[in-house]
């Protein structure tokens, strides 16, 4: 099975990342004593805050700040409050968090209700349904995905099955057959056809958002816990709906001696929830880590730059080399994580359908 | 930690987007693509299977042809042999027949010759006898006075005998 080789690949990626992190930490440590000026600059340059800003969701696509001028695309804000009803306006109305608009204000990117005095009103519940940069980017990615895939599908319809694939169709076909033959068939057996639309959608849904997230200046959609929670919960329900009698019998009456049952039954029952939870955390952690590593390497330039201009310029090529290296790994990770999420979902569905086989249950 | 706090907006929009994309792609992309792939794969499998079948059929046909050829060759050899035998038999038969006919004709001819010779000899004998009697009669009829005359006369008579 392809699982093992993929696990080795992820392991390799992890090892490389750790190695590079150690390497960079070493170089950082050796340079740190020389940079006494770092503490002075910290007030104006906060790498942790910048990294967080990069990883987190926001109400605008923020590209750069030159002096006091922000180069950004503000996005629509949609707020619902049981007390105040539905409110819609553009984020630019907040004037980068300086102004109060329609009884709301932006506190570090979070929109909160304010009272007449302009202070945070905790009595008002606000549901922020805004088209944040993650939402907008996800929509763009999904429109692109739909257009591409329906275009490919139309090509199949137009040319019929006998004509060899061409162009983008040729690029997509091996991926689809891979998901079918390496993910669907081995894990789901004869029932694979029923799950193929779901598995393919999950795979390409994650993949296109992973890849879009790698574009510089774009949002980190798949590295957001909300995104992975939705996919994980959907997987949870798909797994739950495909369970059979054997599966539940195995959980509530495992084939073990009676005195082990009180221990094993809760463990097995928890397993139902830990599987999708692992999916959620794995995708989130992998993607967020990749983004953090890349931003860290870029930040290193400015950390060194803050110590001395020469160090900054000197470290820039090294940092760029690492960044480019990690970028290539991230492209690999984009595919691997999409595959792993899909494959593990298929494995869990397969387990819930078989029930009798327990040997592959714990990964 | 802020990073682990899911935004309710993104949760809702992601769920909505996933469901819309799932149903869109399911009916407009995955169904036709998977159907086409399956159709193509079964088509290729069928083509290979039928090609194998045709190949097997061709091989069987070839074997059959070879067997037929061998059989025909055998038959031809038998026929030639038989024809030769028949021809030889006919020739030898004809020879035998011809020989026996010849033998018969020769035998008949010999018989006929013998018979005719015997008849001729009998005839000669009879004629000689008759002649002798005639001559003797004539001689007796004449006077046996002169020996010379007698001898001449006998000579005369003998000359008158025409042996045929």
Coordinates of N, CA, C and O in Angstrom, one line a residue, chain A residues 52 55-56 110 128-131 134-135 138-139 142 149-150 152-153 156-157 161 165 173 176-177 180 193 196-198 200-202 204-205 224-227 229-231 234 284, chain B residues 1-41 43-44:
Chain A
X52 N 1.8 35.8 13.3 CA 0.4 35.5 13.6 C -0.6 36.2 12.7 O -1.5 35.6 12.2
X55 N -0.7 34.2 9.6 CA -1.4 32.9 9.7 C -2.9 33.0 9.9 O -3.7 32.3 9.4
X56 N -3.3 34.0 10.7 CA -4.6 34.2 11.1 C -5.5 34.8 10.0 O -5.0 35.3 9.0
X110 N -10.7 41.9 15.5 CA -11.9 41.3 15.9 C -13.0 42.4 16.0 O -12.7 43.4 16.6
X128 N -19.8 37.0 13.8 CA -19.1 37.6 12.7 C -19.2 36.7 11.5 O -18.4 35.7 11.4
X129 N -20.0 37.0 10.5 CA -20.2 36.1 9.4 C -19.5 36.7 8.1 O -19.9 36.5 7.0
X130 N -18.5 37.6 8.4 CA -17.9 38.4 7.3 C -17.3 37.5 6.3 O -16.8 36.4 6.6
X131 N -17.2 38.0 5.1 CA -16.4 37.4 4.0 C -15.0 37.8 4.3 O -14.4 38.7 3.7
X134 N -9.9 34.5 4.3 CA -10.0 33.1 4.1 C -11.2 32.7 3.3 O -11.1 31.8 2.5
X135 N -12.4 33.3 3.7 CA -13.6 32.9 3.0 C -13.5 33.3 1.5 O -13.8 32.5 0.6
X138 N -11.1 31.1 -0.3 CA -11.7 29.8 -0.5 C -12.7 29.8 -1.6 O -12.7 28.9 -2.5
X139 N -13.5 30.9 -1.6 CA -14.5 31.0 -2.7 C -13.8 31.0 -4.1 O -14.2 30.4 -5.0
X142 N -12.5 27.7 -4.9 CA -13.5 26.7 -5.3 C -14.2 27.0 -6.6 O -14.5 26.1 -7.3
X149 N -12.8 21.6 -13.1 CA -13.3 20.2 -13.1 C -14.5 20.0 -14.0 O -14.6 19.0 -14.7
X150 N -15.4 21.0 -14.0 CA -16.6 20.8 -14.9 C -16.1 21.0 -16.4 O -16.6 20.3 -17.2
X152 N -13.2 19.9 -17.5 CA -12.6 18.6 -17.8 C -13.7 17.6 -18.0 O -13.7 16.8 -19.0
X153 N -14.7 17.7 -17.2 CA -15.9 16.7 -17.3 C -16.5 16.9 -18.7 O -16.9 15.9 -19.3
X156 N -14.7 15.3 -21.4 CA -14.9 13.8 -21.4 C -16.3 13.6 -22.1 O -16.4 12.7 -23.0
X157 N -17.3 14.4 -21.8 CA -18.6 14.2 -22.4 C -18.5 14.5 -23.9 O -19.1 13.8 -24.7
X161 N -15.5 8.4 -24.4 CA -14.5 7.7 -23.6 C -13.3 7.2 -24.5 O -12.3 6.8 -23.9
X165 N -7.0 11.5 -23.4 CA -7.1 12.8 -22.8 C -6.1 13.7 -23.3 O -5.0 13.3 -23.7
X173 N -6.6 13.6 -14.9 CA -6.9 12.2 -15.0 C -6.1 11.2 -14.1 O -6.7 10.5 -13.3
X176 N -7.2 11.7 -10.5 CA -8.5 11.1 -10.2 C -8.3 9.6 -10.1 O -8.8 8.9 -9.2
X177 N -7.6 9.0 -11.1 CA -7.5 7.5 -11.1 C -6.6 7.1 -9.9 O -6.8 6.0 -9.3
X180 N -8.9 7.1 -7.0 CA -9.8 5.9 -7.1 C -9.1 4.6 -6.8 O -9.6 3.8 -6.1
X193 N -17.3 2.9 -5.2 CA -18.0 3.8 -6.2 C -18.9 4.8 -5.5 O -19.0 6.0 -5.9
X196 N -16.7 7.7 -4.0 CA -15.8 8.4 -4.9 C -16.1 9.9 -5.0 O -15.1 10.7 -4.8
X197 N -17.3 10.3 -5.2 CA -17.5 11.8 -5.3 C -17.1 12.5 -4.0 O -16.5 13.6 -4.1
X198 N -17.4 11.9 -2.9 CA -17.0 12.5 -1.6 C -15.5 12.6 -1.5 O -14.9 13.6 -1.2
X200 N -13.1 12.4 -3.8 CA -12.5 13.3 -4.8 C -12.8 14.8 -4.4 O -11.9 15.6 -4.5
X201 N -14.0 15.1 -3.9 CA -14.3 16.4 -3.5 C -13.3 16.8 -2.4 O -12.7 17.9 -2.4
X202 N -13.2 16.0 -1.4 CA -12.4 16.3 -0.2 C -10.9 16.5 -0.7 O -10.3 17.5 -0.3
X204 N -9.6 17.3 -3.7 CA -9.4 18.5 -4.5 C -9.7 19.8 -3.7 O -9.1 20.8 -3.9
X205 N -10.7 19.7 -2.8 CA -11.1 20.8 -1.9 C -9.8 21.2 -1.1 O -9.5 22.4 -1.0
X224 N -6.2 27.0 8.9 CA -7.1 27.6 9.8 C -8.0 26.5 10.5 O -8.5 25.6 9.8
X225 N -8.1 26.5 11.8 CA -8.7 25.4 12.5 C -10.2 25.2 12.1 O -10.7 24.1 12.0
X226 N -10.8 26.4 11.8 CA -12.3 26.3 11.4 C -12.5 25.5 10.1 O -13.4 24.7 10.0
X227 N -11.6 25.7 9.2 CA -11.7 25.0 7.9 C -11.5 23.5 8.1 O -12.3 22.7 7.7
X229 N -11.9 21.9 10.9 CA -13.0 21.3 11.8 C -14.1 20.9 10.9 O -14.7 19.9 11.0
X230 N -14.5 21.8 9.9 CA -15.6 21.5 9.0 C -15.4 20.2 8.3 O -16.2 19.3 8.3
X231 N -14.2 20.1 7.7 CA -13.9 18.9 6.9 C -13.9 17.7 7.8 O -14.4 16.6 7.4
X234 N -17.4 16.7 8.8 CA -18.1 16.1 7.7 C -17.6 14.6 7.5 O -18.4 13.7 7.4
X284 N -4.5 20.9 10.0 CA -4.3 22.2 10.5 C -2.8 22.4 10.9 O -2.2 23.4 10.5
Chain B
X1 N -5.7 29.8 23.1 CA -4.9 30.5 22.1 C -5.7 30.8 20.9 O -6.5 30.1 20.4
X2 N -5.4 32.0 20.4 CA -6.2 32.6 19.3 C -6.2 31.7 18.1 O -7.2 31.5 17.4
X3 N -5.0 31.0 17.8 CA -4.9 30.2 16.7 C -5.9 29.0 16.7 O -6.3 28.5 15.6
X4 N -6.2 28.5 17.9 CA -7.0 27.3 18.0 C -8.5 27.6 18.2 O -9.3 26.8 18.5
X5 N -8.8 28.9 18.0 CA -10.2 29.4 18.2 C -10.9 29.5 16.9 O -10.6 30.5 16.2
X6 N -11.8 28.6 16.5 CA -12.4 28.7 15.2 C -13.4 29.8 15.1 O -14.2 30.0 15.9
X7 N -13.2 30.6 14.0 CA -14.2 31.7 13.7 C -15.5 31.1 13.2 O -15.5 30.3 12.3
X8 N -16.6 31.6 13.8 CA -17.9 31.0 13.5 C -18.2 31.3 12.0 O -18.8 30.5 11.3
X9 N -17.8 32.5 11.5 CA -18.1 32.8 10.1 C -17.4 31.9 9.2 O -18.1 31.3 8.3
X10 N -16.1 31.6 9.4 CA -15.4 30.7 8.5 C -16.0 29.3 8.6 O -16.1 28.6 7.6
X11 N -16.4 28.8 9.8 CA -17.1 27.5 9.9 C -18.3 27.4 9.0 O -18.4 26.5 8.2
X12 N -19.1 28.4 9.1 CA -20.4 28.4 8.3 C -20.1 28.5 6.9 O -20.6 27.7 6.1
X13 N -19.2 29.4 6.5 CA -18.9 29.6 5.0 C -18.3 28.3 4.5 O -18.5 27.9 3.3
X14 N -17.3 27.7 5.2 CA -16.7 26.5 4.7 C -17.7 25.4 4.5 O -17.6 24.7 3.5
X15 N -18.5 25.2 5.5 CA -19.5 24.1 5.4 C -20.4 24.4 4.2 O -20.6 23.4 3.4
X16 N -20.9 25.6 4.1 CA -21.7 25.9 2.9 C -21.0 25.7 1.6 O -21.5 25.0 0.7
X17 N -19.7 26.2 1.6 CA -18.9 26.0 0.3 C -18.7 24.6 0.0 O -18.8 24.2 -1.1
X18 N -18.4 23.8 1.1 CA -18.1 22.4 0.8 C -19.3 21.7 0.2 O -19.2 20.9 -0.7
X19 N -20.5 22.0 0.9 CA -21.7 21.3 0.4 C -22.0 21.7 -1.0 O -22.3 20.8 -1.9
X20 N -21.9 23.0 -1.3 CA -22.3 23.4 -2.7 C -21.3 22.8 -3.7 O -21.7 22.2 -4.7
X21 N -20.0 22.9 -3.4 CA -19.0 22.3 -4.3 C -19.2 20.8 -4.4 O -19.1 20.3 -5.5
X22 N -19.5 20.1 -3.3 CA -19.7 18.7 -3.4 C -20.8 18.3 -4.3 O -20.6 17.5 -5.2
X23 N -22.0 19.0 -4.2 CA -23.1 18.6 -5.0 C -22.9 19.1 -6.5 O -23.3 18.3 -7.4
X24 N -22.2 20.2 -6.6 CA -21.9 20.7 -8.0 C -21.0 19.7 -8.7 O -21.3 19.2 -9.8
X25 N -19.9 19.4 -8.0 CA -18.9 18.5 -8.7 C -19.4 17.1 -8.8 O -19.1 16.4 -9.8
X26 N -20.2 16.7 -7.8 CA -20.7 15.3 -7.9 C -21.5 15.1 -9.1 O -21.2 14.1 -9.9
X27 N -22.4 16.0 -9.4 CA -23.2 15.7 -10.6 C -22.6 16.2 -11.9 O -22.9 15.7 -13.0
X28 N -21.8 17.3 -11.9 CA -21.3 17.9 -13.1 C -19.9 17.5 -13.5 O -19.4 17.7 -14.6
X29 N -19.1 17.0 -12.5 CA -17.7 16.6 -12.8 C -17.4 15.2 -12.5 O -17.1 14.4 -13.4
X30 N -17.6 14.7 -11.3 CA -17.1 13.4 -10.9 C -17.9 12.3 -11.7 O -17.3 11.3 -12.1
X31 N -19.2 12.5 -11.7 CA -20.1 11.5 -12.4 C -19.6 11.2 -13.8 O -19.3 10.1 -14.2
X32 N -19.6 12.3 -14.7 CA -19.2 12.1 -16.1 C -17.8 11.6 -16.2 O -17.5 10.7 -17.0
X33 N -16.9 12.2 -15.4 CA -15.4 11.8 -15.5 C -15.3 10.3 -15.1 O -14.7 9.5 -15.9
X34 N -15.8 9.9 -14.0 CA -15.7 8.5 -13.5 C -16.4 7.5 -14.5 O -15.8 6.5 -14.8
X35 N -17.5 8.0 -15.0 CA -18.2 7.1 -16.0 C -17.4 7.0 -17.3 O -17.2 5.8 -17.8
X36 N -16.8 8.1 -17.7 CA -15.9 8.0 -19.0 C -14.7 7.1 -18.7 O -14.4 6.3 -19.6
X37 N -14.1 7.3 -17.5 CA -12.9 6.5 -17.2 C -13.3 5.0 -17.2 O -12.6 4.2 -17.7
X38 N -14.4 4.7 -16.6 CA -14.8 3.3 -16.4 C -15.2 2.8 -17.8 O -14.7 1.6 -18.1
X39 N -15.9 3.6 -18.6 CA -16.2 3.1 -20.0 C -14.9 2.8 -20.8 O -14.9 1.8 -21.4
X40 N -14.0 3.7 -20.6 CA -12.7 3.5 -21.4 C -12.0 2.3 -20.9 O -11.6 1.5 -21.7
X41 N -11.9 2.1 -19.6 CA -11.2 1.0 -19.1 C -11.9 -0.3 -19.5 O -11.2 -1.3 -19.9
X43 N -13.8 -0.7 -22.0 CA -13.6 -0.8 -23.5 C -12.2 -1.4 -23.8 O -12.1 -2.4 -24.6
X44 N -11.2 -1.0 -23.1 CA -9.8 -1.5 -23.3 C -9.8 -2.9 -22.9 O -9.2 -3.8 -23.7

